[in-house]
XYZ file of C-alpha atoms in Angstrom:
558
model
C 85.763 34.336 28.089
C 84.031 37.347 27.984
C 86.202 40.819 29.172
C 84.856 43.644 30.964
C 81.811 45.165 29.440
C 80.561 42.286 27.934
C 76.612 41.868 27.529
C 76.686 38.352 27.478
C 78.515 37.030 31.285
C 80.521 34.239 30.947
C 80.114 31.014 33.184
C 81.954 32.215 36.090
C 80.053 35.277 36.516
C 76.473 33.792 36.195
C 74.324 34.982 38.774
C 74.854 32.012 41.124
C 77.656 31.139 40.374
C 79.905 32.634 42.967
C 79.466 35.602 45.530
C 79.268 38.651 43.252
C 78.475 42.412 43.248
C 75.504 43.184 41.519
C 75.932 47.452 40.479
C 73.575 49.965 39.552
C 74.289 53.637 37.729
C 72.019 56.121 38.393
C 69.575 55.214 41.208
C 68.854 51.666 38.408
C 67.942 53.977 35.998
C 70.502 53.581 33.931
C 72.616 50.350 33.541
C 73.343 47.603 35.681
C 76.193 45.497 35.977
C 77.331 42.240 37.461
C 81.148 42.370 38.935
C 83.368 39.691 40.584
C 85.114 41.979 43.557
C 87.346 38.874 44.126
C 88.740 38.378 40.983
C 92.440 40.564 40.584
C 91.586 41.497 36.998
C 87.859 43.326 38.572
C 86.291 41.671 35.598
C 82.688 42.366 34.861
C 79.859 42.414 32.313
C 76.371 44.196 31.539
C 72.998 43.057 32.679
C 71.404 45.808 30.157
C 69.751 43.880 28.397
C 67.375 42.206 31.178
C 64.331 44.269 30.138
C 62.781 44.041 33.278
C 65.059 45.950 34.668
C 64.797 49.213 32.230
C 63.732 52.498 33.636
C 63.517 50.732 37.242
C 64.497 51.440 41.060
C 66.686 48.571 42.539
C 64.709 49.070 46.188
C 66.404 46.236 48.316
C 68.336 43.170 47.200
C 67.067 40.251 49.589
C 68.471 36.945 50.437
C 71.384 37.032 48.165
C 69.235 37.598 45.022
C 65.326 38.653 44.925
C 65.358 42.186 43.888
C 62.655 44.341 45.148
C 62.048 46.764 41.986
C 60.312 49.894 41.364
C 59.106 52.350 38.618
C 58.300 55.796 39.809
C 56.798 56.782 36.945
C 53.964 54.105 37.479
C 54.613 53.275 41.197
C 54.687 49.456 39.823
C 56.625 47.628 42.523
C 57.585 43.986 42.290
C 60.004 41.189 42.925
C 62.540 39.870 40.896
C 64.526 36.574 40.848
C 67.727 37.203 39.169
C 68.399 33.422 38.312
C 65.454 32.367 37.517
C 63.665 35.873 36.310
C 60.524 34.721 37.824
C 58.645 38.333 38.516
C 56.092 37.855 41.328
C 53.821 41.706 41.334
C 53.478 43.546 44.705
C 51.230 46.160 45.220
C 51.716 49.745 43.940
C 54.059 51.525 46.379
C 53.328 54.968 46.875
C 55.421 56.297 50.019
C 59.226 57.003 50.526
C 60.064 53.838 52.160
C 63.538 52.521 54.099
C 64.849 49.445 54.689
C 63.232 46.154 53.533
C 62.978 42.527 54.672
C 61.748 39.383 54.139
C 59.473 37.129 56.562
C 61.215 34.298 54.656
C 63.638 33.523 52.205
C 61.000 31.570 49.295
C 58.812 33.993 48.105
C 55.838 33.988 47.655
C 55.358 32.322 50.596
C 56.305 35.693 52.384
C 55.635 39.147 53.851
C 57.641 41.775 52.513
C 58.326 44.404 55.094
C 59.172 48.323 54.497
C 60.643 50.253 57.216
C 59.997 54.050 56.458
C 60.454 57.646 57.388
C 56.862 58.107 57.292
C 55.618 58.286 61.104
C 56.247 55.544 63.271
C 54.847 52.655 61.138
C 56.302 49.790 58.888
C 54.445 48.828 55.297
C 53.932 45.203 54.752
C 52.165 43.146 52.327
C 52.425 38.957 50.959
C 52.222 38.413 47.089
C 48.726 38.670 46.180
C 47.789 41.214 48.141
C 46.012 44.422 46.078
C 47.487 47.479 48.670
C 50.055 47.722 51.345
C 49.175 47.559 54.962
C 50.541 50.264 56.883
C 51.002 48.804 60.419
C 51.531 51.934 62.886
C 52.462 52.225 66.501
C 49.981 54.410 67.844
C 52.552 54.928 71.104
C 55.099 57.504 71.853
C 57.785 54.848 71.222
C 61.089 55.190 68.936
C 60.546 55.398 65.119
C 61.545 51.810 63.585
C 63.401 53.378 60.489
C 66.612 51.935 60.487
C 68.616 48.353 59.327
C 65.588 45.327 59.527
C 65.629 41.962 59.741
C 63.253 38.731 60.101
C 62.975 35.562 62.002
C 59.498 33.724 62.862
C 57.627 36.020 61.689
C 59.022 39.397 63.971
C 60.929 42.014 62.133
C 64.083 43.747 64.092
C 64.287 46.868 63.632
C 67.319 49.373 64.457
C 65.239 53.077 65.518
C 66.001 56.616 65.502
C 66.751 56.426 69.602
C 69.869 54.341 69.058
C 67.988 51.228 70.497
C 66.272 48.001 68.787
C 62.468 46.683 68.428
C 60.548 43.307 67.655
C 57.716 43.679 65.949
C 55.353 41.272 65.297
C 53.941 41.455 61.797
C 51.501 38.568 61.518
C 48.399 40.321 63.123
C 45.440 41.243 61.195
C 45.804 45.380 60.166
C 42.712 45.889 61.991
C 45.496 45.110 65.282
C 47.842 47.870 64.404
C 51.450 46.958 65.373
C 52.230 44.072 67.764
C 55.464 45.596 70.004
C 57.028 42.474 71.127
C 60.112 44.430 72.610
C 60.685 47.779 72.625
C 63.916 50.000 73.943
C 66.220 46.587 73.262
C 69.997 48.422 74.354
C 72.484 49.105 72.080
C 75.206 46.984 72.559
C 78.645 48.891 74.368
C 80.956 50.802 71.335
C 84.492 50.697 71.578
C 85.031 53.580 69.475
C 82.732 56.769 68.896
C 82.603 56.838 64.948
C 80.969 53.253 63.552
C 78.855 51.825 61.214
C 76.802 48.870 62.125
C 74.536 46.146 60.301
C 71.801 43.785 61.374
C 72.084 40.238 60.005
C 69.882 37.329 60.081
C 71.351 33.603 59.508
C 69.832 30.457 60.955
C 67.977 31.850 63.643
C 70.478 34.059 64.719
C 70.280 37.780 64.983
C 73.856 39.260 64.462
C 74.624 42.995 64.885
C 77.947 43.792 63.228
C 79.805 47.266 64.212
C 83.221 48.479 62.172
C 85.274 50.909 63.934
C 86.283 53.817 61.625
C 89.195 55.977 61.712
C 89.129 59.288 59.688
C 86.343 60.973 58.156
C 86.659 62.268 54.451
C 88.625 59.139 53.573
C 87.865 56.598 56.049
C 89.528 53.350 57.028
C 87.689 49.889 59.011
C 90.025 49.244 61.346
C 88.461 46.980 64.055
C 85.047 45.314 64.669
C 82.787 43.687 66.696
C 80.335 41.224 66.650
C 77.008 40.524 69.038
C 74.704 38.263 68.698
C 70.995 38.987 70.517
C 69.504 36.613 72.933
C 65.564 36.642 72.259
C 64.563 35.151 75.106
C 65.803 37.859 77.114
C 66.542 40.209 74.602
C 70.212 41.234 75.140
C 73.236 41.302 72.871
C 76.383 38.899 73.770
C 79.157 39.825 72.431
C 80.804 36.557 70.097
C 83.956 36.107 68.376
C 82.952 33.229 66.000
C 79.809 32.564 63.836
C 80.998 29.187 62.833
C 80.877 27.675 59.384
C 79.091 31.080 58.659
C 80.668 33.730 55.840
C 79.209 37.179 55.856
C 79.343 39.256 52.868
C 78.283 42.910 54.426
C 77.793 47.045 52.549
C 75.817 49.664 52.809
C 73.210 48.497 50.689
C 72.762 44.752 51.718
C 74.070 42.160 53.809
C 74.051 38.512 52.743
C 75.185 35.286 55.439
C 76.136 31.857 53.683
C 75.105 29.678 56.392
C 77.479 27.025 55.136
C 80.473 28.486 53.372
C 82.597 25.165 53.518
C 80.184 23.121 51.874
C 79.740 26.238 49.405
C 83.488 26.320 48.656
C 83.871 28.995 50.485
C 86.205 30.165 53.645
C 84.154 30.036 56.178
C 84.749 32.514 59.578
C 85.299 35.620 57.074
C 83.671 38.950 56.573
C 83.689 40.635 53.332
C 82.757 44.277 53.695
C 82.170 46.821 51.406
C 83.079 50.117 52.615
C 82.100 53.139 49.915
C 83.427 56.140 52.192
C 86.798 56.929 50.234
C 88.123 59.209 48.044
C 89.576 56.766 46.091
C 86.967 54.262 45.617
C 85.333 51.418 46.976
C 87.479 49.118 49.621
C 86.450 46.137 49.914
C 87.944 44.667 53.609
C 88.284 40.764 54.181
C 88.723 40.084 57.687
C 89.233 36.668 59.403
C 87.847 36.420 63.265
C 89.936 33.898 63.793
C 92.789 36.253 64.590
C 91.226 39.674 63.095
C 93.521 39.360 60.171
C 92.474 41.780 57.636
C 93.014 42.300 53.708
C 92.044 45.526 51.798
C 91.476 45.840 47.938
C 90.288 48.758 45.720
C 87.331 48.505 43.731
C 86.474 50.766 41.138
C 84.563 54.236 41.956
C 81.708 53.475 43.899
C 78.206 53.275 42.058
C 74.773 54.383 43.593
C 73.975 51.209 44.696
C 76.225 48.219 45.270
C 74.388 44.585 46.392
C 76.092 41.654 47.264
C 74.499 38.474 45.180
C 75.304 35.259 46.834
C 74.537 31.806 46.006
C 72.711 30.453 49.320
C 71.366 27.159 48.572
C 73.380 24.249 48.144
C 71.746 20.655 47.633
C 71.985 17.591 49.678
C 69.395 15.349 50.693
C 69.158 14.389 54.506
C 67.191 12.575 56.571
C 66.532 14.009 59.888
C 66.067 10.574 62.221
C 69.215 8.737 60.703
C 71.775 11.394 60.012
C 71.968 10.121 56.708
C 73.018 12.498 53.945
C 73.004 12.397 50.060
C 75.313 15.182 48.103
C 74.101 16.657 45.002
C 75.600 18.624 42.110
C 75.300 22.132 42.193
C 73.027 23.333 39.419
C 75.127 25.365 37.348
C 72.668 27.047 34.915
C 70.271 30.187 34.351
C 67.268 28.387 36.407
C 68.855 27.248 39.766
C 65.305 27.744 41.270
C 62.800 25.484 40.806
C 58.830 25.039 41.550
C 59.751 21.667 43.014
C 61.674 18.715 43.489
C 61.069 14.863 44.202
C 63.125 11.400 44.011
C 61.996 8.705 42.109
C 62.844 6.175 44.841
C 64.966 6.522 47.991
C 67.957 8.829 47.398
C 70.520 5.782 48.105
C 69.007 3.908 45.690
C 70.942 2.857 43.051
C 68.060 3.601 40.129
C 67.417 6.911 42.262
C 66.614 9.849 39.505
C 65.689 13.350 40.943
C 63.823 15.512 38.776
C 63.275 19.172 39.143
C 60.982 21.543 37.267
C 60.637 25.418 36.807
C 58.200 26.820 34.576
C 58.346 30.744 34.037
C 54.863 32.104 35.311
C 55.164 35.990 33.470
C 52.505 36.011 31.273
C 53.542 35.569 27.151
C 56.317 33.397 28.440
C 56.489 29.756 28.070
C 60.168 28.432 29.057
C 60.182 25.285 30.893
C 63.204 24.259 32.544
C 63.563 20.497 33.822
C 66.588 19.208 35.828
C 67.259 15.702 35.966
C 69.908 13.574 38.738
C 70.741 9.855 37.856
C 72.678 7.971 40.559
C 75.769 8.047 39.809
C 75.931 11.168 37.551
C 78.518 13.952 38.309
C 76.388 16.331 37.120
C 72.504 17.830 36.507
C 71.340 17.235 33.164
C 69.480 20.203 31.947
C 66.539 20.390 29.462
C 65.137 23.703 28.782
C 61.915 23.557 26.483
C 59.489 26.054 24.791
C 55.875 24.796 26.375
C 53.063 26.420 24.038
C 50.695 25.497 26.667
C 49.235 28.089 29.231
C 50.526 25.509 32.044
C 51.763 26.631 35.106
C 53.218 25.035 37.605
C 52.186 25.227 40.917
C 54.843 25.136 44.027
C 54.647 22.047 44.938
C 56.703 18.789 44.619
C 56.028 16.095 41.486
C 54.851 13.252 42.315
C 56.581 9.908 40.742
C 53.541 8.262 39.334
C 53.908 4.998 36.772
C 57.462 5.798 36.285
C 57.080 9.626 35.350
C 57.109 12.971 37.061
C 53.943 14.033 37.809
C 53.301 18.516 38.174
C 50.255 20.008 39.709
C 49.019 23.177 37.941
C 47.579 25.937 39.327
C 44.335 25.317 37.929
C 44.481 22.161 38.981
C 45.682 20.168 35.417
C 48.709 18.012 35.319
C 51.846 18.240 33.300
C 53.918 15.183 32.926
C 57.950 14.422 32.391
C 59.150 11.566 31.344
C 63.172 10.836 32.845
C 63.628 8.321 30.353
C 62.818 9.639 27.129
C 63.576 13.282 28.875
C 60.157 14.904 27.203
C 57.401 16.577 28.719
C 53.324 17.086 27.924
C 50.532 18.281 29.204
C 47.946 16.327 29.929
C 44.245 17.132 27.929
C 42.476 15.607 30.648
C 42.053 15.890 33.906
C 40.292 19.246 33.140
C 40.948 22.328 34.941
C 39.422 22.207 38.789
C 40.091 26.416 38.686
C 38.139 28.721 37.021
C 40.576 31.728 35.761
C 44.536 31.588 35.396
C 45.967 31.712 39.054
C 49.124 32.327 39.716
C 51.789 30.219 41.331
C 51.657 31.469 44.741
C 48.025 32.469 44.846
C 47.477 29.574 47.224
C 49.084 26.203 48.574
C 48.389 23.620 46.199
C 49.284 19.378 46.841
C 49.549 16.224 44.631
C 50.554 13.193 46.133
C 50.546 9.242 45.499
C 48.567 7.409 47.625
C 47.686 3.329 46.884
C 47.969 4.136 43.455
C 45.687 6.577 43.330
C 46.812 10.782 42.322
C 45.444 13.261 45.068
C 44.995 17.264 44.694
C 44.595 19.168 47.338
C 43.659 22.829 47.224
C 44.228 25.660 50.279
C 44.309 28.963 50.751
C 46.602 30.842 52.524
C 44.540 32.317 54.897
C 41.343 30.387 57.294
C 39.292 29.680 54.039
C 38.179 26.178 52.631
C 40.286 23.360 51.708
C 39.306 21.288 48.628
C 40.902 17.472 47.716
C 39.902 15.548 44.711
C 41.371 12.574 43.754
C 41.818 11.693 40.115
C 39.798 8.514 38.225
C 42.066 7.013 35.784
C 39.330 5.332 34.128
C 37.951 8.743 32.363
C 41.093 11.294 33.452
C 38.282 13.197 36.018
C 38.948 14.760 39.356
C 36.365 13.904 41.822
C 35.908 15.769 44.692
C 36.736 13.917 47.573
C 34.121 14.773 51.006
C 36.017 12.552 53.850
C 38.836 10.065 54.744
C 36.762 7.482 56.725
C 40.343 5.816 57.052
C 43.082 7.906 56.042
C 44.881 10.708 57.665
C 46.904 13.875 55.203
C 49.376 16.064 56.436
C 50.746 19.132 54.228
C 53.721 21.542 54.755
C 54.071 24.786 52.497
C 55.214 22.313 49.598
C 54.723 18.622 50.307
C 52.076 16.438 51.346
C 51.146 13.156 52.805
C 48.476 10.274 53.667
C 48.983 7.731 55.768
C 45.978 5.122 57.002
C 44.759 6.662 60.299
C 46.313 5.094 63.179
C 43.101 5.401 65.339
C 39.492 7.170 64.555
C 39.953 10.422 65.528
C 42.342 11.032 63.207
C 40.108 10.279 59.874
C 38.943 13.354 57.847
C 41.903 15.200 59.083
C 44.181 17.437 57.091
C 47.456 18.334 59.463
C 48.918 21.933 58.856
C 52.681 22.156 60.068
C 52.706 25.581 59.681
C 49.595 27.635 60.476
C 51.797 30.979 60.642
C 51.239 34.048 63.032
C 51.172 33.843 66.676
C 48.575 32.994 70.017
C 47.771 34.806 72.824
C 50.130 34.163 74.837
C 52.710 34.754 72.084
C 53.613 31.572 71.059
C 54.454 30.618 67.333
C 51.193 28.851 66.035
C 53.279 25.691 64.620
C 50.633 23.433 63.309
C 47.168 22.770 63.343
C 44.567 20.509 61.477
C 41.850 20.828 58.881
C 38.201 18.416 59.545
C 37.034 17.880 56.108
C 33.629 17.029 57.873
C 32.695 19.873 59.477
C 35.126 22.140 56.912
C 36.526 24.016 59.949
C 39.907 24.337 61.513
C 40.946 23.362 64.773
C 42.351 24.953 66.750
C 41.827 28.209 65.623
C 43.438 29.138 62.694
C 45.199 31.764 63.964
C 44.099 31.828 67.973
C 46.251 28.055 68.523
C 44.832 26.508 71.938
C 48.022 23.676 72.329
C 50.735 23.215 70.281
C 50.507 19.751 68.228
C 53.655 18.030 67.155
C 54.441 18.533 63.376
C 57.054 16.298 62.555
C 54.960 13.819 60.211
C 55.872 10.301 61.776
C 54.004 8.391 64.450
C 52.477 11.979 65.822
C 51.617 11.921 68.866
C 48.135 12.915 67.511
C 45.597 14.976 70.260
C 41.759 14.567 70.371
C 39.436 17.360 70.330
C-alpha cells in the first residue's frame, strides 16, 4: 500500500476508482496530487510524474475528470483525460477566461465553452477547430461571467446582475450570440452571506446555495436547493434529487447520477468549503433530514477538483426493460473508443470486447477489454501496437468470430477474443489521405449480410462517403446508392436494414443533426440521400422533426 507522498497510487486511489480530490500547488505549476478526502488517515500520493502536466494551468476540471490545461508560456490549451491520458488539442487560448463547460460529457464530440471577464461574450470552440470563436452579445444585457453549465446544446450562465441566462451556442459565429433567456430571477435567499453553484445532472439544472455564518473563519450551516424549470424558466425550490450524490467546491462541481448503483450513498452532498483559518472543511450533508458531518482537510491548495467516477456499465434495452450488469473496469484505461457484444448480452457465449488505442502521436499503447458470460471480472490486455493505427470512435463490429476496429483512415484492426491477440490488417488500404485524428469526423463500420461497411461523415453539412469492403482482394469500393437498403447512424453506431418501402432507399438517417431551427426547436434527426448527396431537411434549418429511435420508424416522404 503506498503512504502519503507516494509517486506510484495504489489501487484504491486510481483515478476512477472512487470519488477523489485531485490538488494542485501553485496555480499547476508546481505539483499535483491525488487525495482521498474520505479516507480518516487523508492518505494521498503524487501525480508528478504525468509529464503532461509539467509547467501547466489546471483551467477547469469537467465531468468528473477531463482537465482543461494550459501553458502560458505558449498559450497551448488542451484537454486531458486523466484515466485514459488521451490529449485531444484545442486552439491556442489567448484571453483571461472564467468559468468553463462542456456541451457534452464525450469529448470530442463537444463544444467547450469559456465564460470570461472580457466584455459581454463567451469563447467557444469543438476539437478540431484552428481559433476560438468569440460569441458576443451586442445588447446592453448582463455580463455572463459567472458559474456555467450545459444541456442541449444552451449554456447557463450565472451574470454580474445577480440573475441567470441561456445561451444558445450552436449558431454559426457569423450569428453572434443566440439569447434564449435573459434576466432568469435569482431564486429567494434565506440568509444574506451565501455561496451558490450551478449543477447539471440528467437534464436537470440544479442551483445549490450554502448559508454561511462568520466571515474570516466561516462555517456552512444550512442550504438550499432549486431546481430551474426551462419551459418557463423559474427555479422550484426541491428537497430531494433522488438517487443523485453531489460532490460540490469552489473549483468544480461533479453529480453521480446514480450513486447506489456506484456504491455510493445516494441523497448526499459533499462540499468543499476552503474559507477557514484552519484548513479545508469538507461538509457531508444528508437532505433527508439536513444531517450534517464536518472533517478537516489539510491547508487548502490553489486549486482543489473533485474527480469522480461517472460511468458505470450495464447493458439495457430500452423496449423490454431488460438489463445486463457489468464489472466495473478497474484499470488505467476505463475509457474506451468503443464497445460491442459478440451476440445478445443474455447469451450464454456473449463476449464483450472493448478497445482504446492512445491517439498522441509517438505513442502506441493499445488497451483491449474483454467480458465472457459468466466472468466476475474484465480481463485486461494492454499491448505495444508498432503500427500508426488509430482507432476511430466507433463501435467494432463482430465479423467471422473477431472484433472488427475502423481506423481513422479508413484501415481495419482486428482482435481476436479467443486467442486474445490483435493485428492490423495490410489490406484494405487506407480510404484517407493524411493521419486524422480520432474525432476529426464521425466514422461507421457495420455488418450487413455478411458484407463489412465504412461509412465516412463530417461533422458539419459536408459529404458523406460509404464503401463496402470486397473480401475477394481486401478493397474498399465506394458504394453510390442503396437501391434496397436503408442506414441509420448515431454519433457512434450504425445500422442497415432492407428498406421497408422505396422512399426510404439511398437514405442515410442522422439521429442527431445538432443545433437548433427557427422556431427553436432541437434539430433531433435528419437524413442523408446518397443520390443527390444532399441533406434533407436542412442540415441545420430542420423543417419537421423525424422520429430517431431506429425500429420500425415511422419514416416521412419528401
Amino acid at each position: 500500500m503506498a503512504s502519503k507522498g507516494s509517486n506510484i497510487p495504489p489501487d484504491d486511489l486510481a483515478i476512477g476508482s472512487r470519488p477523489l480530490l485531485l490538488k494542485f500547488d501553485g496555480g499547476g505549476q508546481q505539483s499535483c496530487a491525488i487525495m482521498d478526502p474520505f479516507d480518516v488517515e487523508l492518505r494521498e500520493a503524487s501525480l508528478d510524474e504525468l509529464d503532461m502536466l509539467h509547467g501547466k494551468e489546471c483551467l477547469a476540471c469537467l465531468e468528473g475528470g477531463w482537465l482543461v490545461m494550459f501553458d502560458e508560456g505558449t498559450d497551448e490549451c488542451f484537454l486531458l483525460n486523466l484515466t485514459s491520458l488521451c490529449k485531444i488539442p484545442l486552439p491556442p487560448l489567448l484571453t483571461t477566461v472564467g468559468q468553463c463547460a462542456l456541451s457534452s460529457p464525450t469529448p470530442p464530440d463537444c463544444t467547450v465553452v469559456f465564460s470570461t471577464y472580457d466584455g459581454n461574450c463567451v469563447l467557444c470552440c469543438r476539437p478540431g477547430d484552428e481559433e476560438w470563436r468569440k460569441l458576443t452579445d451586442e445588447t446592453d444585457g448582463p455580463y455572463a461571467m459567472g458559474d456555467i453549465v450545459s444541456f442541449r446544446g444552451t449554456m447557463y450562465v450565472s451574470t454580474d446582475m445577480s440573475t441567470f441566462t441561456a445561451i444558445d451556442v450552436s449558431t454559426p459565429s457569423s450569428s453572434g450570440v443566440a439569447i434564449e433567456r435573459r434576466g432568469i430571477p435569482h431564486p429567494s435567499m434565506m440568509r444574506w452571506r451565501y455561496k451558490q453553484m450551478l449543477v447539471e445532472s440528467d437534464g436537470d439544472i440544479f442551483l445549490l446555495q450554502f448559508y454561511i455564518h462568520g466571515i474570516y473563519s466561516s462555517e456552512v450551516v444550512d442550504m438550499d436547493i432549486h431546481r430551474l424549470d426551462t419551459s418557463a424558466y423559474v427555479w422550484n425550490k426541491v428537497e430531494s434529487i433522488g438517487d443523485r450524490t453531489i460532490f460540490a467546491g469552489d473549483d468544480n462541481c461533479v453529480v453521480l447520477p446514480s450513486a447506489s448503483r456506484a456504491g455510493i450513498r445516494p441523497g448526499y452532498i459533499h462540499l468543499l468549503h476552503k474559507h477557514c483559518r484552519a484548513g479545508v472543511r469538507l461538509y457531508s450533508i444528508r437532505l433527508s433530514d439536513r444531517a450534517m458531518s464536518c472533517t478537516l482537510l489539510p491547508a487548502s491548495h490553489d486549486n482543489m477538483y473533485w474527480v469522480v467516477p461517472s460511468r458505470y456499465m450495464y447493458a439495457a434495452n430500452p423496449f423490454t426493460g431488460d438489463m445486463l450488469e457489468l464489472p466495473e473496469i478497474r484499470c488505467h484505461y476505463n475509457q474506451f473508443d468503443g464497445i460491442s457484444f459478440s451476440s445478445a448480452p443474455k447469451s450464454p457465449d456473449c463476449v464483450v470486447c472493448a478497445i482504446e488505442k492512445s491517439h498522441n502521436t509517438g505513442h502506441n499503447d493499445l488497451c483491449v477489454m474483454v467480458w465472457h458470460a459468466g466472468d466476475e471480472d474484465w480481463t485486461i490486455l494492454e499491448i505495444n501496437d508498432d503500427n500508426q493505427f488509430r482507432t476511430a470512435y466507433s463501435n467494432p463490429v463482430f465479423y467471422h468470430d473477431e472484433f472488427y476496429c475502423l481506423g481513422t483512415r479508413g484501415n481495419l484492426g482486428v482482435f481476436n477474443p479467443h486467442n486474445m491477440t490483435w493485428r492490423v490488417l495490410d489490406k484494405p488500404c487506407a480510404i484517407l489521405d493524411g493521419d486524422p485524428l480520432a474525432g476529426d469526423q464521425y466514422c461507421y463500420l457495420l455488418e450487413f449480410r455478411d458484407n463489412l461497411i465504412a461509412i465516412f461523415r463530417p461533422h458539419e453539412d459536408g459529404p458523406m462517403d460509404m464503401y463496402r469492403l470486397d473480401m475477394s482482394q481486401m478493397v474498399w469500393t465506394k458504394v453510390e446508392r442503396l437501391d434496397n437498403e436503408v442506414t441509420f447512424v448515431d454519433n457512434w453506431n450504425a445500422v442497415m436494414k432492407p428498406a421497408p418501402r422505396v422512399t426510404c432507399c439511398n437514405r442515410i438517417y442522422i439521429s442527431k443533426a445538432g443545433g437548433y431551427n427557427e422556431d427553436g426547436e432541437f434539430n433531433g434527426s435528419t437524413f442523408y440521400d446518397l443520390k443527390s448527396r444532399k441533406y434533407y431537411p436542412s442540415y441545420f434549418n430542420l423543417i419537421e422533426r423525424m422520429n430517431s429511435i431506429w425500429v420500425e420508424p415511422n419514416f416521412k416522404s419528401q
